[in-house]
Tab-separated table of C-alpha atoms in Angstrom:
chain	number	residue	atom	x	y	z
A	1	MET	CA	-34.282	26.453	0.172
A	2	ARG	CA	-31.621	27.160	-2.315
A	3	ALA	CA	-31.409	26.968	-5.919
A	4	ALA	CA	-30.564	23.214	-7.560
A	5	ARG	CA	-26.624	23.177	-7.967
A	6	PRO	CA	-26.078	22.584	-11.491
A	7	ARG	CA	-24.769	19.115	-12.793
A	8	ARG	CA	-20.840	19.336	-13.173
A	9	ARG	CA	-18.360	17.450	-14.821
A	10	PHE	CA	-15.428	17.393	-12.834
A	11	LEU	CA	-12.064	17.982	-14.544
A	12	GLY	CA	-8.441	16.426	-14.636
A	13	LEU	CA	-10.649	16.435	-13.907
A	14	THR	CA	-12.576	17.503	-11.552
A	15	ALA	CA	-12.205	19.737	-14.228
A	16	THR	CA	-10.285	26.679	-24.994
A	17	MET	CA	-8.914	28.665	-27.646
A	18	VAL	CA	-6.923	27.680	-30.461
A	19	SER	CA	-4.218	29.402	-32.057
A	20	ALA	CA	-2.390	29.199	-34.999
A	21	ALA	CA	0.452	27.155	-33.224
A	22	LEU	CA	-1.277	24.659	-31.042
A	23	SER	CA	-0.723	22.333	-28.278
A	24	ALA	CA	-0.923	18.482	-28.208
A	25	ILE	CA	-2.527	16.011	-26.356
A	26	LEU	CA	-0.686	13.381	-25.755
A	27	ALA	CA	-2.704	10.373	-25.734
A	28	PHE	CA	-1.606	7.009	-23.547
A	29	THR	CA	-2.625	3.808	-23.320
A	30	VAL	CA	-2.860	1.461	-20.202
A	31	GLY	CA	-2.517	-2.004	-19.775
A	32	THR	CA	-4.538	-4.159	-21.000
A	33	ALA	CA	-6.131	-5.318	-17.198
A	34	ALA	CA	-9.299	-5.017	-15.785
A	35	PRO	CA	-10.188	-2.873	-13.009
A	36	ALA	CA	-12.127	-5.711	-11.683
A	37	ALA	CA	-8.597	-7.711	-12.034
A	38	ALA	CA	-7.630	-5.480	-9.400
A	39	ALA	CA	-7.359	-5.861	-5.357
A	40	THR	CA	-9.885	-4.044	-3.737
A	41	ARG	CA	-9.030	-1.642	-0.839
A	42	THR	CA	-10.875	-0.193	2.331
A	43	VAL	CA	-11.775	3.224	2.033
A	44	ASN	CA	-10.888	4.637	5.492
A	45	ASP	CA	-13.541	7.627	6.126
A	46	ILE	CA	-12.102	11.038	8.040
A	47	GLY	CA	-15.005	13.424	7.975
A	48	PRO	CA	-16.256	16.798	6.635
A	49	VAL	CA	-13.497	19.356	5.426
A	50	VAL	CA	-14.657	21.896	8.476
A	51	SER	CA	-13.610	25.463	8.815
A	52	SER	CA	-13.379	28.001	11.085
A	53	LEU	CA	-17.046	29.674	10.077
A	54	GLU	CA	-18.397	26.100	10.420
A	55	LEU	CA	-17.063	25.238	13.643
A	56	ASN	CA	-16.965	28.522	15.407
A	57	LYS	CA	-20.752	30.492	14.074
A	58	GLY	CA	-22.435	27.148	13.384
A	59	TYR	CA	-22.853	28.219	10.319
A	60	GLU	CA	-23.431	25.243	7.361
A	61	ILE	CA	-21.579	25.521	4.384
A	62	SER	CA	-22.318	22.999	1.270
A	63	ARG	CA	-18.597	23.003	-0.727
A	64	ASP	CA	-18.013	21.517	-4.340
A	65	CYS	CA	-15.292	19.495	-5.307
A	66	GLY	CA	-11.850	20.085	-2.924
A	67	PHE	CA	-8.395	20.839	-4.639
A	68	THR	CA	-4.904	21.217	-2.789
A	69	GLY	CA	-2.098	22.689	-3.320
A	70	VAL	CA	1.125	23.738	-1.158
A	71	PRO	CA	3.302	26.413	-2.534
A	72	GLN	CA	7.235	26.367	-3.016
A	73	ALA	CA	7.653	28.565	0.023
A	74	ASN	CA	5.076	26.880	2.506
A	75	VAL	CA	4.556	29.687	4.821
A	76	ILE	CA	0.880	28.960	6.051
A	77	GLY	CA	0.108	25.514	5.003
A	78	VAL	CA	-2.203	24.085	2.363
A	79	LEU	CA	-4.277	25.832	0.007
A	80	TRP	CA	-8.033	24.646	-0.527
A	81	LEU	CA	-9.854	25.606	-3.361
A	82	PHE	CA	-13.340	24.844	-4.283
A	83	CYS	CA	-15.880	25.261	-6.621
A	84	ASP	CA	-19.737	26.027	-6.005
A	85	THR	CA	-19.961	27.383	-2.512
A	86	ALA	CA	-23.807	27.307	-0.353
A	87	VAL	CA	-23.809	28.844	3.039
A	88	SER	CA	-27.037	28.432	5.470
A	89	PRO	CA	-28.490	30.557	7.467
A	90	THR	CA	-27.087	33.499	5.666
A	91	GLY	CA	-28.499	32.107	2.510
A	92	GLN	CA	-25.176	33.638	0.891
A	93	ARG	CA	-24.408	31.696	-2.623
A	94	VAL	CA	-21.093	31.872	-4.236
A	95	TRP	CA	-21.036	30.287	-7.818
A	96	GLY	CA	-17.218	30.067	-8.708
A	97	THR	CA	-14.407	29.208	-6.918
A	98	THR	CA	-13.654	29.399	-2.929
A	99	ALA	CA	-10.902	28.999	-1.056
A	100	GLY	CA	-9.135	28.701	2.477
A	101	THR	CA	-5.784	28.010	4.027
A	102	ALA	CA	-4.954	25.016	6.710
A	103	GLN	CA	-2.000	23.700	8.665
A	104	ALA	CA	-0.709	20.607	6.408
A	105	PHE	CA	-2.951	17.623	7.753
A	106	THR	CA	-2.173	13.819	7.512
A	107	ALA	CA	-4.193	10.928	7.341
A	108	PRO	CA	-5.813	9.897	9.212
A	109	SER	CA	-6.277	13.385	11.149
A	110	GLN	CA	-7.042	16.831	9.915
A	111	SER	CA	-6.719	20.319	10.714
A	112	LEU	CA	-8.666	23.204	10.388
A	113	PHE	CA	-8.631	25.401	7.704
A	114	GLY	CA	-10.071	29.352	7.445
A	115	ASP	CA	-11.810	30.758	4.634
A	116	PHE	CA	-11.409	33.596	2.939
A	117	THR	CA	-13.834	35.852	3.627
A	118	ASP	CA	-14.511	39.681	3.284
A	119	ALA	CA	-13.814	42.413	5.558
A	120	SER	CA	-16.439	41.251	8.295
A	121	GLY	CA	-15.352	38.058	8.483
A	122	ASN	CA	-18.323	36.433	8.155
A	123	ASN	CA	-19.219	35.953	4.439
A	124	VAL	CA	-17.212	33.528	2.028
A	125	VAL	CA	-15.817	35.094	-1.150
A	126	GLN	CA	-15.232	34.387	-4.669
A	127	PHE	CA	-11.468	33.322	-5.281
A	128	ILE	CA	-10.942	33.214	-8.830
A	129	PRO	CA	-11.866	36.424	-10.367
A	130	ASN	CA	-14.604	36.379	-13.617
A	131	PRO	CA	-12.310	37.484	-16.688
A	132	SER	CA	-13.912	40.016	-18.869
A	133	GLY	CA	-14.775	39.873	-22.571
A	134	PHE	CA	-17.349	36.756	-22.001
A	135	SER	CA	-20.897	37.156	-23.012
A	136	CYS	CA	-22.640	34.733	-21.311
A	137	GLY	CA	-26.581	34.800	-21.459
A	138	GLY	CA	-26.361	33.604	-17.518
A	139	THR	CA	-24.014	33.729	-14.209
A	140	LEU	CA	-20.718	33.110	-15.177
A	141	ALA	CA	-18.679	31.457	-12.877
A	142	ALA	CA	-14.966	30.621	-12.807
A	143	TRP	CA	-14.334	26.832	-11.522
A	144	ALA	CA	-10.806	25.426	-11.021
A	145	SER	CA	-9.562	22.589	-12.242
A	146	GLY	CA	-6.497	21.549	-10.046
A	147	ILE	CA	-3.607	23.605	-8.661
A	148	ALA	CA	0.480	22.511	-9.232
A	149	SER	CA	3.282	24.942	-7.571
A	150	ILE	CA	5.359	25.935	-10.360
A	151	PRO	CA	9.362	26.164	-9.238
A	152	THR	CA	11.038	29.227	-9.445
A	153	SER	CA	13.817	31.353	-8.281
A	154	SER	CA	12.402	33.532	-6.265
A	155	PRO	CA	11.222	32.688	-2.667
A	156	ASN	CA	7.865	33.502	-3.089
A	157	PRO	CA	5.266	30.489	-2.883
A	158	LEU	CA	4.033	30.341	-6.698
A	159	LEU	CA	1.380	28.264	-7.702
A	160	ILE	CA	-0.355	27.976	-10.846
A	161	ILE	CA	-4.574	27.448	-11.455
A	162	PRO	CA	-6.098	25.977	-14.303
A	163	TYR	CA	-9.959	27.130	-14.512
A	164	VAL	CA	-12.766	26.851	-16.642
A	165	VAL	CA	-14.896	29.470	-17.487
A	166	MET	CA	-18.542	27.909	-17.116
A	167	CYS	CA	-22.084	29.787	-18.217
A	168	LEU	CA	-24.838	28.800	-15.764
A	169	ASN	CA	-27.886	29.354	-17.561
A	170	GLY	CA	-30.575	26.767	-16.523
A	171	THR	CA	-30.549	24.129	-18.981
A	172	ASN	CA	-27.905	25.667	-21.232
A	173	THR	CA	-25.369	25.506	-18.816
A	174	ARG	CA	-21.764	25.377	-20.843
A	175	PRO	CA	-18.350	25.680	-20.864
A	176	LEU	CA	-16.877	28.392	-22.298
A	177	ALA	CA	-13.128	28.560	-22.007
A	178	LEU	CA	-9.946	26.977	-19.903
A	179	ARG	CA	-7.490	29.746	-18.604
A	180	ILE	CA	-4.791	29.518	-16.440
A	181	VAL	CA	-3.590	31.831	-13.624
A	182	ASP	CA	-1.066	32.303	-10.974
A	183	TYR	CA	-1.534	32.603	-7.365
A	184	ASP	CA	0.552	34.478	-5.177
A	185	TYR	CA	0.397	33.336	-1.529
A	186	THR	CA	2.202	36.128	0.272
A	187	THR	CA	0.645	38.679	-1.702
A	188	ASN	CA	-2.639	37.188	-2.313
A	189	THR	CA	-2.455	38.163	-5.824
A	190	PHE	CA	-3.435	36.867	-8.954
A	191	SER	CA	-1.351	37.377	-12.501
A	192	ASN	CA	-0.323	36.158	-15.682
A	193	ASP	CA	-4.163	35.176	-16.392
A	194	SER	CA	-3.814	34.162	-19.820
A	195	PRO	CA	-6.016	36.513	-21.963
A	196	VAL	CA	-9.031	36.180	-23.987
A	197	GLY	CA	-7.135	35.631	-27.725
A	198	GLY	CA	-3.958	34.982	-26.377
A	199	THR	CA	-1.873	31.916	-27.211
A	200	GLY	CA	-2.355	28.307	-25.909
A	201	ILE	CA	-5.504	28.810	-24.161
A	202	PHE	CA	-8.907	27.326	-25.656
A	203	THR	CA	-12.241	28.919	-25.670
A	204	GLY	CA	-15.554	28.053	-27.655
A	205	ASN	CA	-19.496	27.631	-27.282
A	206	PRO	CA	-19.956	25.114	-25.517
A	207	LEU	CA	-16.187	24.488	-25.080
A	208	ALA	CA	-15.147	20.575	-26.285
A	209	ASP	CA	-14.691	18.473	-23.650
A	210	ASN	CA	-11.220	17.094	-24.982
A	211	ARG	CA	-9.983	20.449	-24.293
A	212	ILE	CA	-11.142	20.947	-20.645
A	213	LEU	CA	-7.866	19.863	-18.903
A	214	GLY	CA	-7.154	19.854	-15.254
A	215	SER	CA	-4.932	17.685	-12.549
A	216	PRO	CA	-1.869	20.146	-13.224
A	217	VAL	CA	1.420	18.294	-12.928
A	218	VAL	CA	5.115	19.853	-12.928
A	219	TYR	CA	7.768	16.960	-13.837
A	220	ASN	CA	10.946	17.830	-15.061
A	221	GLY	CA	10.529	21.095	-16.505
A	222	SER	CA	7.485	20.477	-17.897
A	223	LEU	CA	3.773	20.686	-17.138
A	224	TYR	CA	1.235	18.318	-17.767
A	225	PHE	CA	-2.671	18.495	-17.944
A	226	TYR	CA	-5.209	15.232	-17.826
A	227	THR	CA	-8.510	14.878	-18.989
A	228	GLY	CA	-11.219	11.663	-18.463
A	229	LEU	CA	-13.196	11.659	-21.617
A	230	CYS	CA	-16.462	9.871	-21.480
A	231	THR	CA	-17.951	8.606	-24.559
A	232	SER	CA	-20.675	6.267	-23.517
A	233	SER	CA	-22.988	6.993	-20.354
A	234	ALA	CA	-26.628	6.342	-19.156
A	235	PHE	CA	-28.219	7.728	-15.898
A	236	GLY	CA	-25.005	9.122	-14.544
A	237	ASP	CA	-22.642	6.369	-15.002
A	238	CYS	CA	-20.013	6.415	-17.563
A	239	SER	CA	-19.128	2.374	-19.201
A	240	ALA	CA	-16.556	3.640	-21.706
A	241	GLY	CA	-14.115	6.272	-22.625
A	242	THR	CA	-10.659	7.953	-22.856
A	243	ALA	CA	-7.931	9.080	-21.140
A	244	GLN	CA	-5.430	12.181	-22.537
A	245	VAL	CA	-2.802	14.236	-21.388
A	246	ALA	CA	-1.241	17.774	-22.411
A	247	LYS	CA	2.149	18.592	-22.299
A	248	VAL	CA	3.712	22.123	-22.305
A	249	THR	CA	7.738	22.998	-21.883
A	250	LEU	CA	8.014	25.371	-19.261
A	251	GLY	CA	9.810	28.762	-20.154
A	252	SER	CA	11.956	31.038	-18.259
A	253	THR	CA	9.012	32.261	-16.382
A	254	PRO	CA	6.374	29.822	-15.778
A	255	PHE	CA	4.047	31.421	-18.140
A	256	ALA	CA	6.649	31.771	-20.845
A	257	ALA	CA	5.237	28.830	-22.857
A	258	TYR	CA	1.948	30.057	-23.299
A	259	ASN	CA	2.752	33.383	-24.031
A	260	ALA	CA	5.090	32.208	-26.917
A	261	SER	CA	3.379	32.362	-29.942
A	262	ASN	CA	5.258	29.873	-32.234
A	263	GLN	CA	4.880	26.280	-32.615
A	264	SER	CA	8.332	25.685	-30.279
A	265	GLY	CA	7.288	27.801	-26.900
A	266	GLY	CA	3.163	26.750	-27.337
A	267	HIS	CA	1.089	23.771	-26.494
A	268	ARG	CA	1.881	20.417	-28.423
A	269	TRP	CA	-1.295	18.390	-28.910
A	270	LEU	CA	0.574	14.783	-29.955
A	271	ASP	CA	-1.008	12.264	-31.797
A	272	PRO	CA	0.184	8.642	-31.278
A	273	ARG	CA	1.755	8.784	-35.242
A	274	ASN	CA	2.725	12.068	-35.175
A	275	TYR	CA	3.394	15.293	-34.000
A	276	THR	CA	0.161	18.201	-34.973
A	277	PHE	CA	-1.002	21.486	-34.426
A	278	SER	CA	-4.658	20.681	-35.083
A	279	THR	CA	-6.331	19.247	-32.258
A	280	LEU	CA	-9.285	17.736	-34.479
A	281	ALA	CA	-6.126	15.682	-35.744
A	282	ALA	CA	-5.417	14.553	-32.112
A	283	THR	CA	-6.574	11.036	-31.182
A	284	SER	CA	-6.123	8.793	-28.233
A	285	GLY	CA	-4.819	6.102	-27.809
A	286	GLY	CA	-7.337	5.238	-24.923
A	287	PHE	CA	-7.283	3.735	-21.822
A	288	THR	CA	-7.914	-0.159	-21.382
A	289	PRO	CA	-10.319	-0.369	-19.822
A	290	ILE	CA	-11.835	3.199	-18.488
A	291	THR	CA	-14.868	4.454	-17.455
A	292	PRO	CA	-14.312	8.291	-16.161
A	293	ALA	CA	-17.017	9.815	-14.792
A	294	SER	CA	-14.362	11.821	-13.218
A	295	PHE	CA	-10.329	11.725	-13.651
A	296	ASP	CA	-7.682	13.063	-11.335
A	297	VAL	CA	-4.270	12.260	-11.461
A	298	HIS	CA	-0.806	13.461	-9.078
A	299	ARG	CA	2.307	12.318	-8.328
A	300	TYR	CA	2.979	10.855	-4.930
A	301	PRO	CA	6.587	11.657	-3.933
A	302	ALA	CA	5.807	9.879	-0.167
A	303	PHE	CA	5.147	6.751	-2.501
A	304	SER	CA	8.002	4.562	-3.311
A	305	GLY	CA	9.119	5.593	-6.434
A	306	SER	CA	7.342	8.585	-6.513
A	307	PRO	CA	4.780	6.954	-9.020
A	308	PHE	CA	2.086	8.854	-10.951
A	309	VAL	CA	-1.629	8.009	-9.769
A	310	ALA	CA	-4.811	8.718	-11.296
A	311	ILE	CA	-8.221	8.575	-9.641
A	312	GLU	CA	-11.344	7.296	-11.723
A	313	GLN	CA	-14.459	7.502	-10.861
A	314	ASP	CA	-16.581	4.257	-11.893
A	315	ASP	CA	-20.050	5.188	-11.409
A	316	ILE	CA	-22.334	7.290	-9.247
A	317	GLY	CA	-22.184	5.262	-6.269
A	318	GLY	CA	-18.927	5.095	-4.872
A	319	ASN	CA	-16.643	3.106	-6.750
A	320	ILE	CA	-13.718	4.090	-7.866
A	321	THR	CA	-10.454	2.817	-9.996
A	322	VAL	CA	-6.986	3.445	-8.509
A	323	PHE	CA	-4.025	3.424	-11.755
A	324	SER	CA	-0.650	3.937	-10.905
A	325	SER	CA	2.838	4.680	-13.332
A	326	SER	CA	6.374	5.773	-12.979
A	327	SER	CA	5.779	8.203	-16.117
A	328	PRO	CA	3.525	11.106	-16.386
A	329	THR	CA	2.340	9.643	-19.884
A	330	GLY	CA	2.155	5.881	-18.966
A	331	PRO	CA	1.955	3.392	-19.455
A	332	PHE	CA	-1.054	3.299	-16.500
A	333	THR	CA	-2.115	-0.067	-14.483
A	334	PRO	CA	-4.862	-0.218	-12.542
A	335	ARG	CA	-3.545	-0.950	-8.851
A	336	PHE	CA	-6.649	-1.079	-6.814
A	337	THR	CA	-10.302	-0.921	-7.271
A	338	ALA	CA	-12.304	0.772	-3.969
A	339	ALA	CA	-16.119	1.857	-2.540
A	340	VAL	CA	-16.259	5.185	-1.219
A	341	PRO	CA	-19.175	5.327	1.421
A	342	CYS	CA	-21.039	8.013	-0.611
A	343	ASN	CA	-24.872	8.453	-0.659
A	344	SER	CA	-27.333	9.951	-3.289
A	345	THR	CA	-30.049	11.894	-2.549
A	346	THR	CA	-32.482	13.873	-4.218
A	347	GLY	CA	-32.028	16.774	-2.771
A	348	ASP	CA	-29.266	19.931	-3.667
A	349	GLY	CA	-26.264	17.593	-3.162
A	350	GLY	CA	-27.678	14.939	-5.882
A	351	LEU	CA	-24.694	12.697	-6.843
A	352	CYS	CA	-21.897	11.081	-5.762
A	353	ARG	CA	-18.637	12.513	-7.258
A	354	ALA	CA	-15.399	14.890	-7.076
A	355	TYR	CA	-12.642	12.119	-6.246
A	356	ILE	CA	-9.519	13.994	-5.878
A	357	GLY	CA	-6.106	12.547	-4.638
A	358	HIS	CA	-3.976	14.925	-1.948
A	359	PRO	CA	0.009	14.308	-2.616
A	360	GLU	CA	1.052	16.285	-0.119
A	361	SER	CA	-1.315	14.795	2.725
A	362	SER	CA	-0.354	11.604	1.510
A	363	THR	CA	2.263	9.128	3.564
A	364	SER	CA	4.341	6.022	2.224
A	365	SER	CA	1.577	4.024	3.203
A	366	LYS	CA	-1.653	5.891	2.768
A	367	LEU	CA	-3.277	7.793	-0.403
A	368	MET	CA	-5.188	10.607	1.148
A	369	LEU	CA	-8.372	11.580	-0.748
A	370	SER	CA	-11.530	13.976	-0.730
A	371	TYR	CA	-14.754	13.153	-2.139
A	372	PHE	CA	-18.419	14.839	-2.245
A	373	GLN	CA	-21.267	13.092	-0.130
A	374	PRO	CA	-24.604	14.484	-1.242
A	375	SER	CA	-25.969	13.167	1.951
A	376	ASP	CA	-24.337	15.478	4.321
A	377	SER	CA	-25.558	19.401	5.376
A	378	HIS	CA	-29.220	18.416	5.243
A	379	GLY	CA	-29.291	16.675	1.797
A	380	ASN	CA	-27.300	20.013	0.435
A	381	GLY	CA	-23.916	18.055	0.070
A	382	HIS	CA	-20.475	18.259	1.827
A	383	VAL	CA	-16.677	17.795	0.790
A	384	ARG	CA	-14.963	14.840	2.961
A	385	THR	CA	-11.608	13.126	3.065
A	386	ALA	CA	-10.758	10.000	3.214
A	387	TRP	CA	-7.429	7.532	3.077
A	388	ILE	CA	-6.994	4.149	1.101
A	389	PRO	CA	-4.036	1.768	2.296
A	390	TRP	CA	-1.516	2.101	-0.704
A	391	SER	CA	-0.100	-1.431	0.308
């Protein structure tokens, strides 16, 4: 029996070191209509995200979360990023992010994808390297909190990946830092990993919730990150919370803004009343109402008006609310609710979670999403895909 999966909070989900000139969270408020007043849509389940190892070698691979991104030069399809991954019957366990590539898929059909493996082709490998400079006292893990394509003058397919450095240490499991790294598809290499001690990236032990950012969105020369903050919870359900978005203007190179040490180049946290360079002073106007057990935001070019869409996990029973906005900073209004056919278990799989949208696979009429199904893989859990009618 494999070790129990730690309970995780998804950033941006899914889903931070303070420098002198610190960034700003831009709080936003949605309309006052309650999610219950929104229309209810049917979720059309597709099935597990199955890889070539599972199909060709008969492996059973339990994967957590499931982000996708398409590089600027789409040469080999979609990049999938997963979190903790366990393989049966080999007994392999990867703490951190794993990855695979697939041909682009469109709901309701899905293409097989290939895992990133070691030289033998039999073992999945950790994708994002663990950064140096952290003292953990347990197992260090790099958990991706999203992925986005960055426009560049180069034809190289550059992707930006925010990730959370986690210390997995039994009952003292905690986030330690938010970092951001470039990934080049063509060379399978990482660069510009924001260093410990650098500006614009956050650290803490544990890291404060409002500094755990995900759902990167590039729009009009700026990069946005989002987080949902639960302020009241019981038995795994969130009954109240807020949503926030951080914004930074991209420089002449994708990381010029992150590496800058002055106020004009670094992150900004935007208070609803005025700009501030103190994260403690930044407040949230709130999402009314919002119950973000997890939170995911993307821009969907396939939908009319190319709206920004937020998927909120409302509870541990598969209920979600989908919001939309014409602006990355809102206001966001409830569009519809839905119930994903998700089954909690008492095994390693645990609770229903990780509702993540996939704009590159969505069509003008269908919202593609993935979610973690705890009852799959004999109760160890697996990522599945589904679609919901957009209109």
